Short mmCIF file of C-alpha atoms in Angstrom, two decimals:
data_model
loop_
_atom_site.label_atom_id
_atom_site.label_comp_id
_atom_site.label_asym_id
_atom_site.label_seq_id
_atom_site.Cartn_x
_atom_site.Cartn_y
_atom_site.Cartn_z
CA MET Y 1 5.44 17.31 -3.50
CA ASP Y 2 5.74 13.54 -4.00
CA ILE Y 3 3.96 13.67 -7.34
CA SER Y 4 6.30 16.48 -8.49
CA LEU Y 5 9.42 14.54 -7.50
CA LEU Y 6 8.16 11.45 -9.30
CA ALA Y 7 7.08 13.31 -12.43
CA SER Y 8 10.38 15.18 -12.67
CA GLY Y 9 12.44 12.04 -12.12
CA ILE Y 10 14.48 13.61 -9.31
CA GLN Y 11 13.14 11.52 -6.42
CA LYS Y 12 16.20 10.14 -4.65
CA ILE Y 13 16.50 6.61 -3.36
CA THR Y 14 18.49 5.85 -0.22
CA ASN Y 15 18.72 2.10 0.23
CA LYS Y 16 19.45 0.37 3.51
CA GLU Y 17 18.45 -2.82 5.27
CA VAL Y 18 14.85 -2.55 6.45
CA GLU Y 19 13.22 -4.80 9.06
CA LEU Y 20 9.79 -5.32 7.49
CA CYS Y 21 7.91 -6.49 10.58
CA ASN Y 22 8.93 -3.35 12.48
CA LEU Y 23 8.10 -1.07 9.57
CA ILE Y 24 4.67 -2.62 8.94
CA SER Y 25 3.83 -2.62 12.67
CA SER Y 26 4.91 0.99 13.09
CA ILE Y 27 2.87 2.26 10.15
CA SER Y 28 -0.18 0.19 11.09
CA GLU Y 29 0.04 1.59 14.63
CA LYS Y 30 -0.19 5.13 13.26
CA PHE Y 31 -3.65 4.25 11.93
CA SER Y 32 -4.91 2.51 15.08
CA MET Y 33 -6.81 5.56 16.40
CA SER Y 34 -8.63 6.29 13.14
CA CYS Y 35 -9.43 2.59 12.74
CA GLU Y 36 -10.75 2.38 16.29
CA GLN Y 37 -13.00 5.41 15.69
CA LYS Y 38 -14.53 3.67 12.65
CA ASN Y 39 -14.79 0.24 14.33
CA ILE Y 40 -12.19 -1.21 11.96
CA LYS Y 41 -9.72 -3.85 13.10
CA ILE Y 42 -6.27 -3.40 11.56
CA TYR Y 43 -3.91 -6.33 11.90
CA THR Y 44 -0.89 -8.11 10.49
CA PRO Y 45 -0.99 -11.89 9.91
CA GLU Y 46 1.31 -14.12 11.97
CA ASN Y 47 3.40 -15.10 8.95
CA THR Y 48 4.48 -11.45 8.79
CA THR Y 49 4.82 -10.68 12.50
CA ASN Y 50 6.64 -13.91 13.44
CA THR Y 51 9.41 -13.58 10.88
CA GLN Y 52 12.50 -11.43 10.62
CA HIS Y 53 12.07 -10.45 6.97
CA LYS Y 54 14.58 -7.85 5.85
CA ILE Y 55 14.87 -6.08 2.54
CA PHE Y 56 17.46 -3.72 1.13
CA THR Y 57 15.40 -0.74 -0.08
CA ASP Y 58 14.48 2.85 0.71
CA GLU Y 59 12.70 2.67 4.07
CA GLU Y 60 11.10 6.11 3.76
CA LEU Y 61 9.64 5.40 0.32
CA LEU Y 62 8.43 1.92 1.33
CA GLY Y 63 6.83 3.51 4.39
CA LYS Y 64 5.08 6.08 2.17
CA ILE Y 65 3.70 3.31 -0.03
CA PHE Y 66 2.21 1.51 2.97
CA HIS Y 67 0.95 4.79 4.42
CA LEU Y 68 -0.85 5.70 1.18
CA LEU Y 69 -2.41 2.25 0.78
CA ILE Y 70 -3.52 1.98 4.42
CA ASP Y 71 -4.86 5.54 4.37
CA ASN Y 72 -6.89 4.63 1.27
CA ALA Y 73 -8.18 1.49 3.00
CA VAL Y 74 -9.24 3.43 6.10
CA LYS Y 75 -10.94 6.10 3.99
CA PHE Y 76 -13.07 3.61 2.06
CA THR Y 77 -13.85 1.17 4.87
CA SER Y 78 -16.64 1.99 7.31
CA HIS Y 79 -16.35 -1.18 9.42
CA GLY Y 80 -14.64 -4.56 9.29
CA THR Y 81 -10.96 -5.22 8.80
CA ILE Y 82 -7.76 -4.05 7.19
CA THR Y 83 -4.95 -6.60 6.87
CA VAL Y 84 -1.37 -5.54 6.14
CA GLY Y 85 1.36 -8.07 5.41
CA CYS Y 86 4.14 -9.50 3.30
CA GLU Y 87 5.58 -12.77 2.06
CA LYS Y 88 9.06 -13.50 0.78
CA ASN Y 89 9.57 -15.44 -2.43
CA LYS Y 90 12.83 -16.38 -4.15
CA LYS Y 91 13.23 -13.19 -6.16
CA ASP Y 92 10.90 -10.68 -4.52
CA TYR Y 93 8.72 -9.67 -1.63
CA HIS Y 94 4.95 -9.62 -2.06
CA PHE Y 95 3.20 -6.97 0.06
CA PHE Y 96 -0.52 -6.41 0.48
CA VAL Y 97 -3.10 -4.15 2.08
CA LYS Y 98 -6.54 -5.77 2.14
CA ASP Y 99 -9.74 -4.09 3.31
CA SER Y 100 -13.43 -4.92 3.69
CA GLY Y 101 -14.45 -1.53 2.29
CA ILE Y 102 -16.61 -0.37 -0.59
CA GLY Y 103 -14.52 -1.96 -3.33
CA ILE Y 104 -13.98 -0.72 -6.87
CA SER Y 105 -16.21 -1.50 -9.82
CA GLU Y 106 -14.78 -3.41 -12.77
CA GLU Y 107 -14.97 -0.42 -15.12
CA HIS Y 108 -12.87 1.78 -12.81
CA LYS Y 109 -10.09 -0.69 -11.97
CA SER Y 110 -8.02 0.14 -15.05
CA ARG Y 111 -7.89 3.87 -14.17
CA ILE Y 112 -7.58 3.76 -10.39
CA PHE Y 113 -3.79 4.33 -10.43
CA ASP Y 114 -4.03 7.36 -12.74
CA ASN Y 115 -3.42 10.90 -11.43
CA PHE Y 116 -6.46 12.60 -9.91
CA GLU Y 117 -8.62 9.54 -10.51
CA GLN Y 118 -11.43 8.46 -8.22
CA GLU Y 119 -14.40 6.26 -8.83
CA ASP Y 120 -16.96 8.85 -7.68
CA PHE Y 121 -16.45 12.41 -8.91
CA ALA Y 122 -19.94 13.62 -8.04
CA SER Y 123 -19.92 16.87 -6.10
CA THR Y 124 -21.78 15.13 -3.29
CA ARG Y 125 -19.42 12.16 -3.06
CA LYS Y 126 -19.01 10.75 0.41
CA TYR Y 127 -15.22 10.33 0.37
CA GLU Y 128 -12.74 13.17 0.34
CA GLY Y 129 -9.35 13.34 -1.30
CA SER Y 130 -7.62 14.53 -4.44
CA GLY Y 131 -7.27 11.17 -6.17
CA ILE Y 132 -3.47 11.16 -6.30
CA GLY Y 133 -2.61 8.81 -3.44
CA LEU Y 134 -2.76 5.61 -5.48
CA SER Y 135 -0.87 7.16 -8.40
CA ILE Y 136 1.89 8.23 -5.99
CA ALA Y 137 1.96 4.72 -4.49
CA LYS Y 138 2.27 3.26 -7.99
CA GLY Y 139 5.06 5.68 -8.90
CA LEU Y 140 6.99 4.87 -5.72
CA VAL Y 141 6.61 1.11 -6.20
CA GLU Y 142 7.88 1.41 -9.77
CA LEU Y 143 10.74 3.68 -8.67
CA LEU Y 144 11.84 0.92 -6.27
CA GLY Y 145 11.75 -1.61 -9.14
CA GLY Y 146 8.43 -3.23 -8.33
CA ARG Y 147 4.90 -3.40 -9.63
CA ILE Y 148 1.47 -2.84 -8.09
CA CYS Y 149 -1.94 -4.32 -8.84
CA LEU Y 150 -5.43 -4.48 -7.45
CA ASP Y 151 -8.03 -7.13 -6.77
CA SER Y 152 -11.42 -5.68 -5.90
CA GLU Y 153 -15.12 -6.28 -6.08
CA LYS Y 154 -17.70 -3.55 -5.65
CA GLY Y 155 -19.24 -3.80 -2.18
CA LYS Y 156 -16.78 -6.47 -1.00
CA GLY Y 157 -13.49 -4.67 -0.48
CA SER Y 158 -10.13 -4.34 -2.17
CA THR Y 159 -6.66 -5.83 -1.94
CA PHE Y 160 -3.71 -3.83 -3.20
CA TYR Y 161 -0.67 -5.98 -3.93
CA PHE Y 162 2.82 -4.79 -4.71
CA THR Y 163 6.13 -6.51 -5.17
CA LEU Y 164 9.69 -5.35 -4.67
CA PRO Y 165 12.69 -7.28 -5.95
CA ILE Y 166 15.25 -8.83 -3.66
CA PRO Y 167 18.66 -7.61 -4.81
CA GLU Y 168 20.81 -10.42 -6.29
CA LYS Y 169 23.42 -10.22 -3.53
CA ALA Y 170 20.68 -10.73 -0.93
CA ASN Y 171 19.67 -14.03 -2.56
CA ASN Y 172 23.10 -15.60 -1.92
#
């Protein structure tokens, strides 16, 4: 459904003030059981949890972005850590989801945000999914006026970064 709304251009945005620490904590908590089962520690750095960062954006869509990125991190991490956080700059917020998972090879990085794209399409691949989660995340980030990128090394994990602008009136 999300991909259809994005492709058709009819996805609605309902902006309101969002308390980022609460949102990030709430979404991370939803993954605590699956992380525990895989011996993964999911946490939020102190510079995110000890601040009262607020942003004027669509809380549901921002939540979906985090959900998709954390879900991807859990899927491709068999042990280790997942870190979820944000930092405020003058003109935007920088968000990240970092994992110690399998990573993405250099040749697949440029396509990873495309629809139905996965690094391993072999019929015996170990990881399930349709390959649209990251493309939906990218579409939602762009819909909210931001951009998304990836830093990854095969066998060493991935960090997905995205930014969202701070509306001009919020900078005053």
